[in-house]
CSV table of C-alpha atoms in Angstrom, one decimal:
chain,number,residue,atom,x,y,z
H,1474,UNK,CA,48.8,-91.5,-100.7
H,1475,UNK,CA,49.2,-87.8,-99.9
H,1476,UNK,CA,46.8,-85.7,-97.8
H,1477,UNK,CA,46.8,-81.9,-98.2
H,1478,UNK,CA,45.1,-79.3,-96.1
H,1479,UNK,CA,45.2,-75.5,-96.9
H,1480,UNK,CA,44.7,-72.8,-94.4
H,1481,UNK,CA,45.2,-69.1,-94.1
H,1482,UNK,CA,42.7,-67.7,-96.5
H,1483,UNK,CA,40.4,-64.8,-95.8
H,1484,UNK,CA,39.4,-61.4,-96.7
H,1485,UNK,CA,42.0,-58.6,-97.2
H,1486,UNK,CA,42.0,-55.2,-98.7
H,1487,UNK,CA,43.9,-54.5,-101.8
H,1488,UNK,CA,47.5,-54.0,-101.2
H,1489,UNK,CA,47.4,-56.2,-98.3
H,1490,UNK,CA,49.0,-59.5,-97.6
H,1491,UNK,CA,48.1,-63.1,-96.8
H,1492,UNK,CA,50.2,-66.3,-96.3
H,1493,UNK,CA,48.6,-69.5,-97.2
H,1494,UNK,CA,49.8,-72.8,-95.7
H,1495,UNK,CA,49.4,-76.3,-97.0
H,1496,UNK,CA,50.1,-79.1,-94.6
H,1497,UNK,CA,50.9,-82.6,-96.1
H,1498,UNK,CA,50.8,-86.0,-94.7
H,1499,UNK,CA,51.3,-89.4,-96.1
H,1500,UNK,CA,54.3,-89.9,-98.4
H,1501,UNK,CA,57.7,-88.4,-97.5
H,1502,UNK,CA,57.3,-84.7,-98.2
H,1503,UNK,CA,60.7,-84.0,-99.4
H,1504,UNK,CA,60.4,-86.5,-102.2
H,1505,UNK,CA,57.9,-84.5,-104.4
H,1506,UNK,CA,57.2,-81.1,-105.9
H,1507,UNK,CA,54.4,-78.8,-104.9
H,1508,UNK,CA,52.3,-76.4,-106.7
H,1509,UNK,CA,49.7,-73.8,-106.0
H,1510,UNK,CA,46.7,-73.2,-108.2
H,1511,UNK,CA,43.6,-70.9,-108.1
H,1512,UNK,CA,40.2,-70.7,-109.5
H,1513,UNK,CA,38.3,-67.5,-109.8
H,1514,UNK,CA,34.5,-67.5,-110.1
H,1515,UNK,CA,33.5,-68.4,-113.7
H,1516,UNK,CA,37.0,-69.2,-114.7
H,1517,UNK,CA,39.2,-72.2,-115.1
H,1518,UNK,CA,41.7,-73.2,-112.5
H,1519,UNK,CA,45.0,-71.8,-113.3
H,1520,UNK,CA,48.7,-72.4,-112.1
H,1521,UNK,CA,50.0,-69.9,-109.6
H,1522,UNK,CA,53.4,-71.2,-108.8
H,1523,UNK,CA,55.4,-74.3,-107.9
H,1524,UNK,CA,58.4,-75.5,-106.1
H,1525,UNK,CA,60.7,-78.4,-106.2
H,1526,UNK,CA,61.7,-80.5,-103.3
H,1527,UNK,CA,64.5,-78.4,-102.1
H,1528,UNK,CA,63.0,-74.9,-102.9
H,1529,UNK,CA,65.9,-74.4,-105.3
H,1530,UNK,CA,63.5,-74.3,-108.3
H,1531,UNK,CA,60.5,-72.1,-108.4
H,1532,UNK,CA,58.2,-71.0,-111.1
H,1533,UNK,CA,55.4,-68.5,-111.1
H,1534,UNK,CA,52.8,-67.3,-113.5
H,1535,UNK,CA,53.5,-63.9,-114.8
H,1536,UNK,CA,50.6,-62.1,-113.1
H,1537,UNK,CA,52.0,-62.9,-109.5
H,1538,UNK,CA,55.8,-62.6,-110.1
H,1539,UNK,CA,57.3,-60.2,-107.7
H,1540,UNK,CA,54.3,-60.3,-105.5
H,1541,UNK,CA,53.9,-64.0,-104.4
H,1542,UNK,CA,56.6,-66.2,-103.0
H,1543,UNK,CA,56.4,-70.0,-102.5
H,1544,UNK,CA,58.5,-71.7,-99.8
H,1545,UNK,CA,58.5,-75.1,-98.1
H,1546,UNK,CA,59.7,-76.4,-94.8
H,1547,UNK,CA,60.3,-80.0,-95.2
H,1548,UNK,CA,60.7,-80.6,-91.5
H,1549,UNK,CA,57.2,-79.3,-91.0
H,1550,UNK,CA,55.8,-81.0,-94.1
H,1551,UNK,CA,54.4,-77.7,-95.1
H,1552,UNK,CA,54.4,-75.4,-98.2
H,1553,UNK,CA,53.6,-71.7,-98.1
H,1554,UNK,CA,52.3,-69.1,-100.4
H,1555,UNK,CA,53.2,-65.6,-99.3
H,1556,UNK,CA,51.0,-63.2,-101.1
H,1557,UNK,CA,51.9,-59.5,-101.0
H,1558,UNK,CA,50.4,-56.4,-102.9
H,1559,UNK,CA,47.2,-58.3,-103.4
H,1560,UNK,CA,44.8,-57.2,-106.1
H,1561,UNK,CA,41.0,-57.8,-106.5
H,1562,UNK,CA,41.8,-60.0,-109.4
H,1563,UNK,CA,43.7,-62.3,-107.1
H,1564,UNK,CA,40.3,-63.3,-105.6
H,1565,UNK,CA,39.9,-66.9,-106.0
H,1566,UNK,CA,39.9,-70.3,-104.3
H,1567,UNK,CA,43.6,-71.4,-103.8
H,1568,UNK,CA,44.5,-75.0,-104.0
H,1569,UNK,CA,47.8,-76.7,-103.2
H,1570,UNK,CA,48.7,-79.8,-105.1
H,1571,UNK,CA,51.3,-82.4,-105.0
H,1572,UNK,CA,53.2,-83.8,-108.0
H,1573,UNK,CA,54.6,-87.1,-106.7
H,1574,UNK,CA,56.1,-88.1,-110.0
H,1575,UNK,CA,59.0,-85.7,-109.4
H,1576,UNK,CA,61.1,-84.1,-106.7
H,1577,UNK,CA,63.4,-82.1,-109.0
H,1578,UNK,CA,61.2,-80.7,-111.7
H,1579,UNK,CA,58.1,-78.2,-111.2
H,1580,UNK,CA,55.2,-78.7,-113.6
H,1581,UNK,CA,52.9,-75.9,-114.7
H,1582,UNK,CA,50.3,-78.2,-115.9
H,1583,UNK,CA,47.4,-79.3,-113.6
H,1584,UNK,CA,47.2,-82.8,-114.9
H,1585,UNK,CA,50.8,-83.5,-113.6
H,1586,UNK,CA,49.5,-83.1,-110.0
H,1587,UNK,CA,47.9,-86.1,-108.6
H,1588,UNK,CA,46.9,-84.9,-105.1
H,1589,UNK,CA,44.8,-81.9,-104.2
H,1590,UNK,CA,43.8,-80.0,-101.1
H,1591,UNK,CA,40.2,-78.9,-100.6
H,1592,UNK,CA,41.1,-75.2,-101.3
H,1593,UNK,CA,40.9,-72.0,-99.3
H,1594,UNK,CA,39.1,-68.9,-100.2
H,1595,UNK,CA,41.1,-65.6,-100.7
H,1596,UNK,CA,39.0,-62.6,-101.3
H,1597,UNK,CA,40.5,-59.2,-102.0
H,1598,UNK,CA,38.4,-56.1,-101.7
H,1599,UNK,CA,38.9,-52.9,-103.6
């Protein structure tokens, strides 16, 4: 079992920055990959980015490349999503998720992730 708790969401103006955190407990954190997803009102949940156990492999959806960065601190059992140059279209509920089937690979697919946090709201005003 893995428990995930996100924090750091809030309201920010366009062009601003936020850093989301996701604290994990349960299984050994360094033994699985992590992902971030988001769901905007009226839209399906989408992949934002993911990171493998070491941080050496990361993937991002095209719309956030160059603006968002995922990192992890295995000693603190925490994964981060640094979001810069935020746009109104980044407004969504952001979820972290754990893919305990792999440590090395990073999946882009929601169904590969077996544990999810409760989500944190990010609102970007124009």
